[in-house]
């Protein structure tokens, strides 16, 4: 079975990134947006693993990078969910479109 | 690794001094201490006092520390300008902590903790010479800022602003991380010096653009500044004064350092930065003209000021930019401090009154000293000599002009003249307008107590009515005094400061 | 070192009077009086000493490096041009403090602002480095803005904002010109700039359209707003009417001189070719200012506005003197500067006194002052005749030398001198018309029963009157300072 | 004619002007009461000054040509561009003569005003200003440089302003003083230009320096300076067309008018012309102008004097016409004739004015129609008035005859016969109005019953002047020789012609006025001339319509220009902004509901902005830029709708646009 090349992995990562991006833009509910942001984060990790496996880059660096990336994403999700819950408790909705009081 | 050594040693002599990290470490300790303050039966504002002391000590430590400290194998390098930036950030933080200790309303423990974390992140970010460290430090700086914007949990605007700020920032920082990962993949290493050697290919160019776009969003530079007005208008001026200054200062340092070291490889870096600069200046000025809310006005003024800095950075990113890179770095750091000090000053003065311009009405009668401080900060923002704003702008425009961006400097001068119009409205409000209603509490604070929904879920325990500790005028005076000193002395002492920076 | 003391002394006044405790508010005026008085004594002592030894070249120079990277130096010095102006500035500040003895609204800030204004003015007249000059130029702007906006009349807010934006607009162009000069020659220092400019090839071209011409144009905008020259003068009447007495005295007495000082110190010596291109334009605008100011002054209903427009007309003479480009012309410009400062300072003090008593400035409400306040009427007539340009008084020195200078100047046609002569006539017309309506005639209810001039008020006016008489009688007391500078300037233009 | 040695040390002559100046300086700071008390100080000063001038006259006796000073002092006023400018005083024969004349008249007037002003509470101020005026006049006469002459010339103008407007409470004196000062200053504009031209030509103001270099002046410069000097003399000596101020100046106190508006100040113009004669003679056109102006003014004054009913106005117009004579004399180049007439005129005109003062004081009115038959009640005044009046008319033994005859001969010898005819006509008219006033005031039905003779203090100075008028006639020769000119008695034929002219006028006057016949019939015949005369030949009307009213209109118009157009452009911004925000709100409703992604919307907004911007530019309101930026600002704020989704789309849209732009740039780079 044909070996999977670097370009294939990068393309996969790019595709995943695009899916996540589209999800973030078109979603109405905040939770939906959070989930799609997570997909984008994962696509970056796939990208890193692709480079680690196929290109001559020092593998250790790639692993550090992806571990730190996961740390960052975990922190973001923690804060994101806290905010969404707080908003829900206050405004009884997590639909982003309803939250348009601040403008101008 | 050898190439890194040769490049960095070419201008940075090796010197192991991890002592420099004392400041961020202390700050993190303070954060934990303030989080558990109620367990230790310590009064609410004590945390802020401790944080202020630590920030002051950290600032002196940084200022007097040795030069060119290299840590973690060239990932964290405290050159002259990094140390100056760190000192500046710690001075700003100290002023903020003093103000919180003096006049912070309601629970300030958590705010102190968040701010301490954010400052430690910023202190690290200014010295980052490695992609991973940079990303980590930037995230550490901005995450507490999201929460600070939404600090008043029981106010929907604050939370809405925070949510918007959070979602948009995460989206753009994911762009940044994606670009960084692509660059890492192509260049094989995350260190800036390695990235410089990167050959120019469409893929690497795309990655670099994404990285820069992420940084633009962090700085609220135009096309990506949408979160700033809503985020700032949502929350209290007190929290905005921190969120609008320290993360932005760190972001400026990072983008300047990045462009200085990496941009030579990418010929398009200059045009990208120019687009960002002009867009920010134009959009920021026009939008600010019609604002009636202090925080929103300062948000757009922030966009404009970042536009000026991007102009200088773009000047140094050009083909012959190398000669101007040091002056560009110096002038952008000096201007960043001048701008952030003035913005924090204005917002701290406004924190005592309320978010909208009309709340400032009659300030000169109620608090004449604060009104005159406000006037001085605004005059510095306009760029009237002998305040810091003028010297910052003078150096910025002269460097940009010398580097060949004459057309954009003319645009910047016109924008400065137009900016005088909307900045003067702050002075007009403070000195000329008469307060319409004598209601002491401004509309924001009235809202704090009004919309406490009765049927709030048990666990979030309706916020105990904030026992308003007496605002000590001395504390407020000291906080504004620090910022005033920065605004006044930065201009006059710009000679020695520049020698320190280079 | 002494010059730095003279400049920085008002700073002491600013700090002390601003930081006085609330209880000791009335002490602020004494502090201000002491500081400005000492400042004046020091400056006058220097003038007398210099008078004996003569002032050729720069005196009392001190030069410290301030921003080495941009080669900006704290370089100050005094010569024939700036020493008289410095003494006039310190004198007027002292008299302004004396005249605002009855200020009760926030006196601490009021006198702090006056001292800050005095600091700025001293700085402008002694700075020999373009950036330092620009900094002091802007520093003067801020206290004046607050003086007008906080202690002014009804439309003070509009007037102060307009004053601020007009001057700020002008000074932005001046900054651009200063930066451009730096980029061409690499130095901000006035003394070296002249030969640097002469050497740089780029700035060689003469006549319209050359770079020097554009640079002169940019400086012209900055200074013309301040002088004020005809189209850019509309801020002056509003600012004067709304400013408090002390504010108007300083605004008209000394701040208008910053414009002409700028021309004589920066524009003409540094950009001789640029100047030759602009000479005719300056001359025409100056003559328009003279006649326009005099004619419009005739139609004024408010005394302060009348005196404000008279300032536009008088400063028109100074500009005509500069535009002439001859030795008599430059002497005339400096003579008008000093004598206009003295006469208009006196007039504004006197108008202030009437306003303090009758609380009205409308001419139709005031008449018959001679019957009610004879001594005041005498002094007012003296001041009016001085500003009309009566011989044996200082007004005549300036106007006469302008006529002689502009006639001798090759660049200006003869007709300009004749029109300027008509300007002098119109000047006489509005002054006489004012005296006839305000001083003579039967006292109106507003003037009825007003007390005559008090000793303090006389003390305000007597020094100015004495100087007007001394300069009028022996021209040399003033011209011995200005003539070496004028001769040097003519040599530069000639070369 | 041997000349007196030039090395006389006459420093003390400078005391003559300094003494009254000292009196002025002493009197000025005094309070009103003290100043009224020491009114005598100026009189004492003048007496000493008279003594000194007579001594100077004796010292200098045989005299020398005009312009050759016996003694001169100069000092440096200032250095202009390294070139020294000096001012100086010079004593020559003309100066000494004028010193004596001015001192005599001054003392007489001051003694007269002791009584005349005794019940006015500001009499101290009157004497103070008189002292300043005398000091200025004496200094003016002695000045050796044109600049000093100009300075003191203007000081005299101020003194006349203060004296005319002495009773400033009433309307007439206030208006008259302002009119006088402004008209004279109109003349001074000419002096200013002349001074500038002369300095430009020869770099100094000293007379001998000017006369030395005048030969090689450029004709244009010569023309400008002479025209300027003539214009100044016209202004000061109330010649046509600037003569309207002198009749109105009669609103001031009579002694003031006597001294200033008859004897001294108004002749300053003539004196200046005599001083600058060497410059003027080089310019034939200028001499012709002077002659023409002189003759016309003489005619104008004489005609109008005949139609005046106010006693002082008659004398005012008579002064104008006599000044016309002097100017005409200079016009034909003879300085001595002019100076001789100036001296005699000063005496008899001062005499007439002071006597008029006595009459007015006695009858409490200035209107001649209410006077009559005073001869019986005031004999001495009548005798003295007759001496003065007949000298004015030119009756044989009196000084007027000789000086007028001198002028007739000089005009005749110059060959300008039209001028001689004019002069003769003026002679006729002069004697006409002299006889007219003589009859109406002193004879006919006496309607002032309680008119009483003047007191001693009034009559003494008047009689001194009368004596001088008698004596001066016989001094023609010595006076001429004193001025360095070979004088001779008027030839028989000339004496006969001038007496004939006088008798003809007198006869005409006798027939009309002696028998109080009503002059109504005469008025119908010459009604056009009479109405014109009443309006002073419409001179004042010309002033008003062509100068004063348009000046008021111009100043109002320019002030409106200032307030509306220049200011309007600046604060028009606020009004514009309100108008445009309403327009934007209208557009606003349609944009929002269009769900457009960020990039496309931005593009359309810019085009609409551009199209809208053109419409404003076409209107030409450049200051709309301020409003445009606010309008765009408002539009931009529309984009900030608060919807998170929109922001995300905007960010992504922006990123896409930027990448696209960069890629395009890369391809073409």
PDB file of N, CA and C in Angstrom, chain B residues 296-354:
ATOM      1  N   UNK B 296     -14.336  52.793  25.058  1.00  0.00           N
ATOM      2  CA  UNK B 296     -14.372  52.497  23.618  1.00  0.00           C
ATOM      3  C   UNK B 296     -13.430  53.458  22.888  1.00  0.00           C
ATOM      4  N   UNK B 297     -13.428  54.727  23.321  1.00  0.00           N
ATOM      5  CA  UNK B 297     -12.567  55.733  22.668  1.00  0.00           C
ATOM      6  C   UNK B 297     -11.103  55.327  22.813  1.00  0.00           C
ATOM      7  N   UNK B 298     -10.769  54.861  24.029  1.00  0.00           N
ATOM      8  CA  UNK B 298      -9.359  54.475  24.240  1.00  0.00           C
ATOM      9  C   UNK B 298      -9.037  53.184  23.500  1.00  0.00           C
ATOM     10  N   UNK B 299     -10.053  52.325  23.302  1.00  0.00           N
ATOM     11  CA  UNK B 299      -9.808  51.101  22.512  1.00  0.00           C
ATOM     12  C   UNK B 299      -9.360  51.512  21.105  1.00  0.00           C
ATOM     13  N   UNK B 300     -10.127  52.416  20.498  1.00  0.00           N
ATOM     14  CA  UNK B 300      -9.759  52.839  19.120  1.00  0.00           C
ATOM     15  C   UNK B 300      -8.440  53.610  19.153  1.00  0.00           C
ATOM     16  N   UNK B 301      -8.231  54.399  20.221  1.00  0.00           N
ATOM     17  CA  UNK B 301      -6.942  55.128  20.274  1.00  0.00           C
ATOM     18  C   UNK B 301      -5.811  54.103  20.356  1.00  0.00           C
ATOM     19  N   UNK B 302      -6.082  52.957  21.030  1.00  0.00           N
ATOM     20  CA  UNK B 302      -5.079  51.893  21.086  1.00  0.00           C
ATOM     21  C   UNK B 302      -4.790  51.397  19.683  1.00  0.00           C
ATOM     22  N   UNK B 303      -5.859  51.219  18.900  1.00  0.00           N
ATOM     23  CA  UNK B 303      -5.657  50.725  17.516  1.00  0.00           C
ATOM     24  C   UNK B 303      -4.748  51.698  16.765  1.00  0.00           C
ATOM     25  N   UNK B 304      -5.029  53.007  16.931  1.00  0.00           N
ATOM     26  CA  UNK B 304      -4.232  54.015  16.198  1.00  0.00           C
ATOM     27  C   UNK B 304      -2.769  53.937  16.639  1.00  0.00           C
ATOM     28  N   UNK B 305      -2.577  53.872  17.939  1.00  0.00           N
ATOM     29  CA  UNK B 305      -1.184  53.903  18.428  1.00  0.00           C
ATOM     30  C   UNK B 305      -0.413  52.671  17.970  1.00  0.00           C
ATOM     31  N   UNK B 306      -1.100  51.531  17.959  1.00  0.00           N
ATOM     32  CA  UNK B 306      -0.410  50.329  17.446  1.00  0.00           C
ATOM     33  C   UNK B 306      -0.060  50.565  15.981  1.00  0.00           C
ATOM     34  N   UNK B 307      -0.959  51.297  15.284  1.00  0.00           N
ATOM     35  CA  UNK B 307      -0.671  51.622  13.882  1.00  0.00           C
ATOM     36  C   UNK B 307       0.651  52.378  13.760  1.00  0.00           C
ATOM     37  N   UNK B 308       0.856  53.375  14.655  1.00  0.00           N
ATOM     38  CA  UNK B 308       2.131  54.131  14.573  1.00  0.00           C
ATOM     39  C   UNK B 308       3.318  53.178  14.720  1.00  0.00           C
ATOM     40  N   UNK B 309       3.200  52.277  15.746  1.00  0.00           N
ATOM     41  CA  UNK B 309       4.356  51.405  16.051  1.00  0.00           C
ATOM     42  C   UNK B 309       4.609  50.477  14.870  1.00  0.00           C
ATOM     43  N   UNK B 310       3.492  49.941  14.300  1.00  0.00           N
ATOM     44  CA  UNK B 310       3.684  49.035  13.151  1.00  0.00           C
ATOM     45  C   UNK B 310       4.379  49.783  12.011  1.00  0.00           C
ATOM     46  N   UNK B 311       4.112  51.096  11.914  1.00  0.00           N
ATOM     47  CA  UNK B 311       4.734  51.882  10.833  1.00  0.00           C
ATOM     48  C   UNK B 311       6.261  51.816  10.987  1.00  0.00           C
ATOM     49  N   UNK B 312       6.730  52.023  12.238  1.00  0.00           N
ATOM     50  CA  UNK B 312       8.199  52.000  12.444  1.00  0.00           C
ATOM     51  C   UNK B 312       8.738  50.597  12.216  1.00  0.00           C
ATOM     52  N   UNK B 313       7.981  49.630  12.719  1.00  0.00           N
ATOM     53  CA  UNK B 313       8.457  48.243  12.557  1.00  0.00           C
ATOM     54  C   UNK B 313       8.540  47.924  11.064  1.00  0.00           C
ATOM     55  N   UNK B 314       7.540  48.388  10.311  1.00  0.00           N
ATOM     56  CA  UNK B 314       7.552  48.141   8.854  1.00  0.00           C
ATOM     57  C   UNK B 314       8.787  48.820   8.261  1.00  0.00           C
ATOM     58  N   UNK B 315       9.097  50.018   8.763  1.00  0.00           N
ATOM     59  CA  UNK B 315      10.265  50.743   8.215  1.00  0.00           C
ATOM     60  C   UNK B 315      11.518  49.894   8.395  1.00  0.00           C
ATOM     61  N   UNK B 316      11.613  49.225   9.579  1.00  0.00           N
ATOM     62  CA  UNK B 316      12.865  48.475   9.823  1.00  0.00           C
ATOM     63  C   UNK B 316      12.822  47.122   9.142  1.00  0.00           C
ATOM     64  N   UNK B 317      11.636  46.768   8.615  1.00  0.00           N
ATOM     65  CA  UNK B 317      11.536  45.418   7.994  1.00  0.00           C
ATOM     66  C   UNK B 317      11.916  45.489   6.522  1.00  0.00           C
ATOM     67  N   UNK B 318      12.120  46.695   6.016  1.00  0.00           N
ATOM     68  CA  UNK B 318      12.396  46.831   4.585  1.00  0.00           C
ATOM     69  C   UNK B 318      13.763  46.268   4.223  1.00  0.00           C
ATOM     70  N   UNK B 319      14.066  46.222   2.908  1.00  0.00           N
ATOM     71  CA  UNK B 319      15.353  45.646   2.461  1.00  0.00           C
ATOM     72  C   UNK B 319      16.514  46.367   3.139  1.00  0.00           C
ATOM     73  N   UNK B 320      16.516  47.707   3.127  1.00  0.00           N
ATOM     74  CA  UNK B 320      17.674  48.386   3.758  1.00  0.00           C
ATOM     75  C   UNK B 320      17.355  48.661   5.229  1.00  0.00           C
ATOM     76  N   UNK B 321      16.350  47.953   5.759  1.00  0.00           N
ATOM     77  CA  UNK B 321      15.856  48.259   7.104  1.00  0.00           C
ATOM     78  C   UNK B 321      16.845  47.906   8.195  1.00  0.00           C
ATOM     79  N   UNK B 322      17.801  47.014   7.866  1.00  0.00           N
ATOM     80  CA  UNK B 322      18.669  46.498   8.940  1.00  0.00           C
ATOM     81  C   UNK B 322      19.299  47.677   9.689  1.00  0.00           C
ATOM     82  N   UNK B 323      19.739  48.705   8.910  1.00  0.00           N
ATOM     83  CA  UNK B 323      20.457  49.795   9.610  1.00  0.00           C
ATOM     84  C   UNK B 323      19.531  50.449  10.640  1.00  0.00           C
ATOM     85  N   UNK B 324      18.207  50.443  10.324  1.00  0.00           N
ATOM     86  CA  UNK B 324      17.312  51.171  11.244  1.00  0.00           C
ATOM     87  C   UNK B 324      16.733  50.269  12.322  1.00  0.00           C
ATOM     88  N   UNK B 325      17.083  48.953  12.269  1.00  0.00           N
ATOM     89  CA  UNK B 325      16.360  48.025  13.167  1.00  0.00           C
ATOM     90  C   UNK B 325      16.567  48.440  14.620  1.00  0.00           C
ATOM     91  N   UNK B 326      17.811  48.806  15.008  1.00  0.00           N
ATOM     92  CA  UNK B 326      18.001  49.131  16.445  1.00  0.00           C
ATOM     93  C   UNK B 326      17.183  50.378  16.815  1.00  0.00           C
ATOM     94  N   UNK B 327      17.279  51.430  15.995  1.00  0.00           N
ATOM     95  CA  UNK B 327      16.519  52.661  16.366  1.00  0.00           C
ATOM     96  C   UNK B 327      15.030  52.344  16.370  1.00  0.00           C
ATOM     97  N   UNK B 328      14.591  51.510  15.386  1.00  0.00           N
ATOM     98  CA  UNK B 328      13.139  51.181  15.327  1.00  0.00           C
ATOM     99  C   UNK B 328      12.731  50.500  16.632  1.00  0.00           C
ATOM    100  N   UNK B 329      13.557  49.506  17.057  1.00  0.00           N
ATOM    101  CA  UNK B 329      13.230  48.782  18.294  1.00  0.00           C
ATOM    102  C   UNK B 329      13.125  49.796  19.448  1.00  0.00           C
ATOM    103  N   UNK B 330      14.157  50.639  19.532  1.00  0.00           N
ATOM    104  CA  UNK B 330      14.222  51.597  20.656  1.00  0.00           C
ATOM    105  C   UNK B 330      12.987  52.500  20.638  1.00  0.00           C
ATOM    106  N   UNK B 331      12.737  53.112  19.475  1.00  0.00           N
ATOM    107  CA  UNK B 331      11.631  54.104  19.469  1.00  0.00           C
ATOM    108  C   UNK B 331      10.297  53.413  19.715  1.00  0.00           C
ATOM    109  N   UNK B 332      10.113  52.191  19.181  1.00  0.00           N
ATOM    110  CA  UNK B 332       8.797  51.552  19.404  1.00  0.00           C
ATOM    111  C   UNK B 332       8.645  51.213  20.896  1.00  0.00           C
ATOM    112  N   UNK B 333       9.716  50.765  21.544  1.00  0.00           N
ATOM    113  CA  UNK B 333       9.579  50.424  22.981  1.00  0.00           C
ATOM    114  C   UNK B 333       9.252  51.700  23.768  1.00  0.00           C
ATOM    115  N   UNK B 334      10.005  52.771  23.469  1.00  0.00           N
ATOM    116  CA  UNK B 334       9.773  54.027  24.217  1.00  0.00           C
ATOM    117  C   UNK B 334       8.342  54.507  23.987  1.00  0.00           C
ATOM    118  N   UNK B 335       7.919  54.468  22.717  1.00  0.00           N
ATOM    119  CA  UNK B 335       6.558  54.966  22.435  1.00  0.00           C
ATOM    120  C   UNK B 335       5.515  54.057  23.101  1.00  0.00           C
ATOM    121  N   UNK B 336       5.770  52.732  23.066  1.00  0.00           N
ATOM    122  CA  UNK B 336       4.799  51.798  23.678  1.00  0.00           C
ATOM    123  C   UNK B 336       4.625  52.173  25.146  1.00  0.00           C
ATOM    124  N   UNK B 337       5.745  52.430  25.846  1.00  0.00           N
ATOM    125  CA  UNK B 337       5.630  52.771  27.274  1.00  0.00           C
ATOM    126  C   UNK B 337       4.845  54.084  27.426  1.00  0.00           C
ATOM    127  N   UNK B 338       5.217  55.075  26.612  1.00  0.00           N
ATOM    128  CA  UNK B 338       4.540  56.392  26.717  1.00  0.00           C
ATOM    129  C   UNK B 338       3.034  56.203  26.529  1.00  0.00           C
ATOM    130  N   UNK B 339       2.681  55.424  25.511  1.00  0.00           N
ATOM    131  CA  UNK B 339       1.236  55.271  25.189  1.00  0.00           C
ATOM    132  C   UNK B 339       0.531  54.493  26.307  1.00  0.00           C
ATOM    133  N   UNK B 340       1.125  53.355  26.717  1.00  0.00           N
ATOM    134  CA  UNK B 340       0.428  52.520  27.725  1.00  0.00           C
ATOM    135  C   UNK B 340       0.320  53.287  29.046  1.00  0.00           C
ATOM    136  N   UNK B 341       1.383  53.981  29.431  1.00  0.00           N
ATOM    137  CA  UNK B 341       1.306  54.723  30.711  1.00  0.00           C
ATOM    138  C   UNK B 341       0.138  55.721  30.637  1.00  0.00           C
ATOM    139  N   UNK B 342       0.061  56.467  29.536  1.00  0.00           N
ATOM    140  CA  UNK B 342      -0.999  57.489  29.420  1.00  0.00           C
ATOM    141  C   UNK B 342      -2.372  56.818  29.419  1.00  0.00           C
ATOM    142  N   UNK B 343      -2.518  55.721  28.665  1.00  0.00           N
ATOM    143  CA  UNK B 343      -3.850  55.060  28.595  1.00  0.00           C
ATOM    144  C   UNK B 343      -4.245  54.544  29.970  1.00  0.00           C
ATOM    145  N   UNK B 344      -3.286  53.860  30.647  1.00  0.00           N
ATOM    146  CA  UNK B 344      -3.623  53.345  31.985  1.00  0.00           C
ATOM    147  C   UNK B 344      -3.992  54.508  32.898  1.00  0.00           C
ATOM    148  N   UNK B 345      -3.266  55.628  32.780  1.00  0.00           N
ATOM    149  CA  UNK B 345      -3.574  56.794  33.620  1.00  0.00           C
ATOM    150  C   UNK B 345      -4.998  57.259  33.411  1.00  0.00           C
ATOM    151  N   UNK B 346      -5.341  57.459  32.134  1.00  0.00           N
ATOM    152  CA  UNK B 346      -6.695  57.971  31.847  1.00  0.00           C
ATOM    153  C   UNK B 346      -7.739  57.012  32.408  1.00  0.00           C
ATOM    154  N   UNK B 347      -7.506  55.688  32.158  1.00  0.00           N
ATOM    155  CA  UNK B 347      -8.530  54.711  32.580  1.00  0.00           C
ATOM    156  C   UNK B 347      -8.620  54.652  34.102  1.00  0.00           C
ATOM    157  N   UNK B 348      -7.465  54.751  34.788  1.00  0.00           N
ATOM    158  CA  UNK B 348      -7.522  54.707  36.262  1.00  0.00           C
ATOM    159  C   UNK B 348      -8.297  55.927  36.785  1.00  0.00           C
ATOM    160  N   UNK B 349      -8.062  57.106  36.154  1.00  0.00           N
ATOM    161  CA  UNK B 349      -8.836  58.299  36.586  1.00  0.00           C
ATOM    162  C   UNK B 349     -10.315  58.032  36.333  1.00  0.00           C
ATOM    163  N   UNK B 350     -10.601  57.391  35.177  1.00  0.00           N
ATOM    164  CA  UNK B 350     -12.017  57.155  34.826  1.00  0.00           C
ATOM    165  C   UNK B 350     -12.619  56.075  35.728  1.00  0.00           C
ATOM    166  N   UNK B 351     -11.744  55.188  36.279  1.00  0.00           N
ATOM    167  CA  UNK B 351     -12.315  54.074  37.095  1.00  0.00           C
ATOM    168  C   UNK B 351     -13.083  54.661  38.264  1.00  0.00           C
ATOM    169  N   UNK B 352     -12.570  55.758  38.852  1.00  0.00           N
ATOM    170  CA  UNK B 352     -13.294  56.301  40.008  1.00  0.00           C
ATOM    171  C   UNK B 352     -14.629  56.881  39.603  1.00  0.00           C
ATOM    172  N   UNK B 353     -14.783  57.202  38.279  1.00  0.00           N
ATOM    173  CA  UNK B 353     -16.009  57.937  37.897  1.00  0.00           C
ATOM    174  C   UNK B 353     -16.994  57.028  37.168  1.00  0.00           C
ATOM    175  N   UNK B 354     -16.517  56.288  36.151  1.00  0.00           N
ATOM    176  CA  UNK B 354     -17.502  55.502  35.380  1.00  0.00           C
ATOM    177  C   UNK B 354     -17.053  55.489  33.931  1.00  0.00           C
TER     178      UNK B 354
END
